[in-house]
Amino acid sequence: PPPVPPQRRPRPRNAWIDSGSGLSHLMRQWRDTPQSGVWREAKQRFQAALAEAERLRDERAAAADAYAGQAAAYEALHAARLAAERDAAALARVREDLPGAEAALARAQQQLADAEQAHQAHLARRPGFSVSLFTMGRAARAWHADEAGAAGLAADARKAREAA
């Protein structure tokens, strides 16, 4: 008779495998439970967690940028306050000078109105052809000389008004 094959001894069971912990236990549990919708739910939870992580990262980056720019913002604020104080002082000085400037402007406008009125009156007194002929041009020459003076006065009054 043929020799009897040696019997295989049963493998000893590991206490850890039988404890229900570990990957094999998880795989058996996954195999035994229905899996409808689990992947979709896991994917949604992952996408929500990823969106939250990105939002927190962006928020942290914005806070870091704001913190980095804080010193420059304080410098700009200090410079703006100094400029506002200087401008307030300049405004006070200008307000002190304003009544005098307004009075000078009113005088200049009145002088301009008077000069233009005198110039218009002079233009109305232009000698005609017969007067120029009988005075042999003397009246026309005198009128033109006076015209230059009246026009010059009006121009000077306009310059004074612009300066005021």
Short mmCIF file of C-alpha atoms in Angstrom, two decimals:
data_model
loop_
_atom_site.label_atom_id
_atom_site.label_comp_id
_atom_site.label_asym_id
_atom_site.label_seq_id
_atom_site.Cartn_x
_atom_site.Cartn_y
_atom_site.Cartn_z
CA PRO A 1 0.00 0.00 0.00
CA PRO A 2 1.11 3.46 -0.66
CA PRO A 3 2.44 5.39 2.23
CA VAL A 4 -0.04 7.52 4.11
CA PRO A 5 0.38 11.15 3.30
CA PRO A 6 1.38 13.24 6.23
CA GLN A 7 -1.52 15.13 7.59
CA ARG A 8 -1.41 18.81 7.47
CA ARG A 9 -1.70 20.38 10.73
CA PRO A 10 -4.31 23.06 10.92
CA ARG A 11 -2.93 26.58 10.81
CA PRO A 12 -2.93 28.20 14.17
CA ARG A 13 -5.35 31.09 14.29
CA ASN A 14 -4.02 34.46 15.22
CA ALA A 15 -5.78 36.07 18.13
CA TRP A 16 -5.58 39.48 16.46
CA ILE A 17 -7.40 38.27 13.34
CA ASP A 18 -10.13 36.74 15.45
CA SER A 19 -10.48 39.92 17.51
CA GLY A 20 -12.48 41.67 14.77
CA SER A 21 -9.93 44.45 14.28
CA GLY A 22 -7.90 45.15 11.20
CA LEU A 23 -8.27 45.27 7.46
CA SER A 24 -9.70 41.79 7.00
CA HIS A 25 -12.48 42.58 9.42
CA LEU A 26 -13.24 45.86 7.59
CA MET A 27 -13.28 44.08 4.24
CA ARG A 28 -15.68 41.41 5.56
CA GLN A 29 -17.88 44.12 7.03
CA TRP A 30 -17.86 46.06 3.73
CA ARG A 31 -18.73 42.85 1.85
CA ASP A 32 -21.67 42.13 4.14
CA THR A 33 -23.26 45.61 4.05
CA PRO A 34 -25.19 47.02 1.08
CA GLN A 35 -23.18 49.71 -0.72
CA SER A 36 -25.87 51.75 -2.51
CA GLY A 37 -25.20 55.50 -2.18
CA VAL A 38 -22.17 55.14 0.07
CA TRP A 39 -19.73 56.26 -2.63
CA ARG A 40 -21.88 59.26 -3.52
CA GLU A 41 -22.14 60.31 0.14
CA ALA A 42 -18.42 59.86 0.67
CA LYS A 43 -17.68 61.88 -2.45
CA GLN A 44 -20.01 64.68 -1.30
CA ARG A 45 -18.44 64.73 2.17
CA PHE A 46 -14.97 64.83 0.60
CA GLN A 47 -15.92 67.69 -1.73
CA ALA A 48 -17.46 69.62 1.17
CA ALA A 49 -14.34 69.09 3.27
CA LEU A 50 -12.12 70.13 0.34
CA ALA A 51 -14.18 73.29 -0.22
CA GLU A 52 -13.97 74.14 3.48
CA ALA A 53 -10.20 73.58 3.45
CA GLU A 54 -9.82 75.86 0.42
CA ARG A 55 -12.01 78.52 2.03
CA LEU A 56 -9.93 78.39 5.21
CA ARG A 57 -6.71 78.54 3.16
CA ASP A 58 -7.95 81.62 1.27
CA GLU A 59 -9.09 83.22 4.51
CA ARG A 60 -5.70 82.56 6.09
CA ALA A 61 -3.92 84.00 3.03
CA ALA A 62 -6.10 87.12 3.14
CA ALA A 63 -5.40 87.53 6.85
CA ALA A 64 -1.66 87.10 6.24
CA ASP A 65 -1.75 89.74 3.47
CA ALA A 66 -3.69 92.13 5.70
CA TYR A 67 -1.25 91.57 8.53
CA ALA A 68 1.72 92.07 6.21
CA GLY A 69 0.24 95.36 4.94
CA GLN A 70 -0.66 96.62 8.41
CA ALA A 71 2.58 98.57 8.94
CA ALA A 72 2.29 100.28 5.56
CA ALA A 73 -1.34 101.11 6.28
CA TYR A 74 -0.39 102.71 9.60
CA GLU A 75 2.34 104.72 7.85
CA ALA A 76 -0.14 105.91 5.22
CA LEU A 77 -2.67 106.79 7.93
CA HIS A 78 -0.05 108.81 9.82
CA ALA A 79 1.00 110.62 6.63
CA ALA A 80 -2.64 111.34 5.78
CA ARG A 81 -3.26 112.78 9.24
CA LEU A 82 -0.22 115.06 8.94
CA ALA A 83 -1.34 116.18 5.48
CA ALA A 84 -4.84 116.86 6.80
CA GLU A 85 -3.42 119.01 9.60
CA ARG A 86 -1.26 120.94 7.13
CA ASP A 87 -4.21 121.39 4.79
CA ALA A 88 -6.44 122.55 7.66
CA ALA A 89 -3.84 125.19 8.57
CA ALA A 90 -3.59 126.29 4.94
CA LEU A 91 -7.37 126.43 4.71
CA ALA A 92 -7.50 128.66 7.78
CA ARG A 93 -4.95 131.02 6.22
CA VAL A 94 -6.88 131.11 2.94
CA ARG A 95 -10.12 131.83 4.78
CA GLU A 96 -8.41 134.76 6.48
CA ASP A 97 -7.31 136.12 3.08
CA LEU A 98 -10.64 135.46 1.36
CA PRO A 99 -12.51 138.67 2.35
CA GLY A 100 -9.66 140.86 1.10
CA ALA A 101 -9.43 138.89 -2.14
CA GLU A 102 -13.18 139.11 -2.69
CA ALA A 103 -13.04 142.90 -2.12
CA ALA A 104 -10.13 143.19 -4.58
CA LEU A 105 -12.08 141.15 -7.12
CA ALA A 106 -15.15 143.37 -6.71
CA ARG A 107 -12.98 146.50 -7.20
CA ALA A 108 -11.34 144.96 -10.28
CA GLN A 109 -14.70 144.04 -11.77
CA GLN A 110 -16.00 147.54 -11.16
CA GLN A 111 -12.91 149.06 -12.75
CA LEU A 112 -13.33 146.74 -15.74
CA ALA A 113 -17.00 147.70 -16.10
CA ASP A 114 -16.07 151.39 -15.92
CA ALA A 115 -13.25 150.97 -18.46
CA GLU A 116 -15.45 149.05 -20.88
CA GLN A 117 -18.21 151.63 -20.51
CA ALA A 118 -15.75 154.44 -21.23
CA HIS A 119 -14.39 152.51 -24.22
CA GLN A 120 -17.91 151.98 -25.60
CA ALA A 121 -18.68 155.68 -25.11
CA HIS A 122 -15.47 156.59 -26.94
CA LEU A 123 -16.39 154.23 -29.81
CA ALA A 124 -19.75 156.00 -30.07
CA ARG A 125 -17.97 159.39 -30.52
CA ARG A 126 -15.98 158.33 -33.58
CA PRO A 127 -15.74 161.25 -35.97
CA GLY A 128 -17.47 160.87 -39.28
CA PHE A 129 -16.01 161.38 -42.71
CA SER A 130 -17.06 165.00 -43.01
CA VAL A 131 -15.52 165.95 -39.63
CA SER A 132 -12.28 164.21 -40.58
CA LEU A 133 -12.32 166.00 -43.91
CA PHE A 134 -12.96 169.48 -42.49
CA THR A 135 -10.32 169.02 -39.75
CA MET A 136 -7.87 167.58 -42.29
CA GLY A 137 -7.64 164.30 -40.40
CA ARG A 138 -6.75 165.91 -37.06
CA ALA A 139 -10.01 164.72 -35.44
CA ALA A 140 -9.50 161.16 -36.70
CA ARG A 141 -5.87 161.10 -35.48
CA ALA A 142 -6.88 162.40 -32.07
CA TRP A 143 -9.73 159.90 -31.88
CA HIS A 144 -7.43 156.98 -32.79
CA ALA A 145 -4.90 158.09 -30.17
CA ASP A 146 -7.66 158.24 -27.56
CA GLU A 147 -8.96 154.86 -28.79
CA ALA A 148 -5.61 153.23 -28.12
CA GLY A 149 -5.64 154.65 -24.57
CA ALA A 150 -9.25 153.55 -23.90
CA ALA A 151 -8.61 150.06 -25.27
CA GLY A 152 -5.41 149.85 -23.22
CA LEU A 153 -7.30 150.83 -20.05
CA ALA A 154 -9.91 148.14 -20.75
CA ALA A 155 -7.19 145.53 -21.35
CA ASP A 156 -5.39 146.54 -18.14
CA ALA A 157 -8.67 146.27 -16.23
CA ARG A 158 -9.25 142.75 -17.64
CA LYS A 159 -5.74 141.71 -16.55
CA ALA A 160 -6.35 143.15 -13.08
CA ARG A 161 -9.63 141.23 -12.81
CA GLU A 162 -7.94 138.00 -13.90
CA ALA A 163 -5.17 138.57 -11.36
CA ALA A 164 -7.72 139.24 -8.62
#
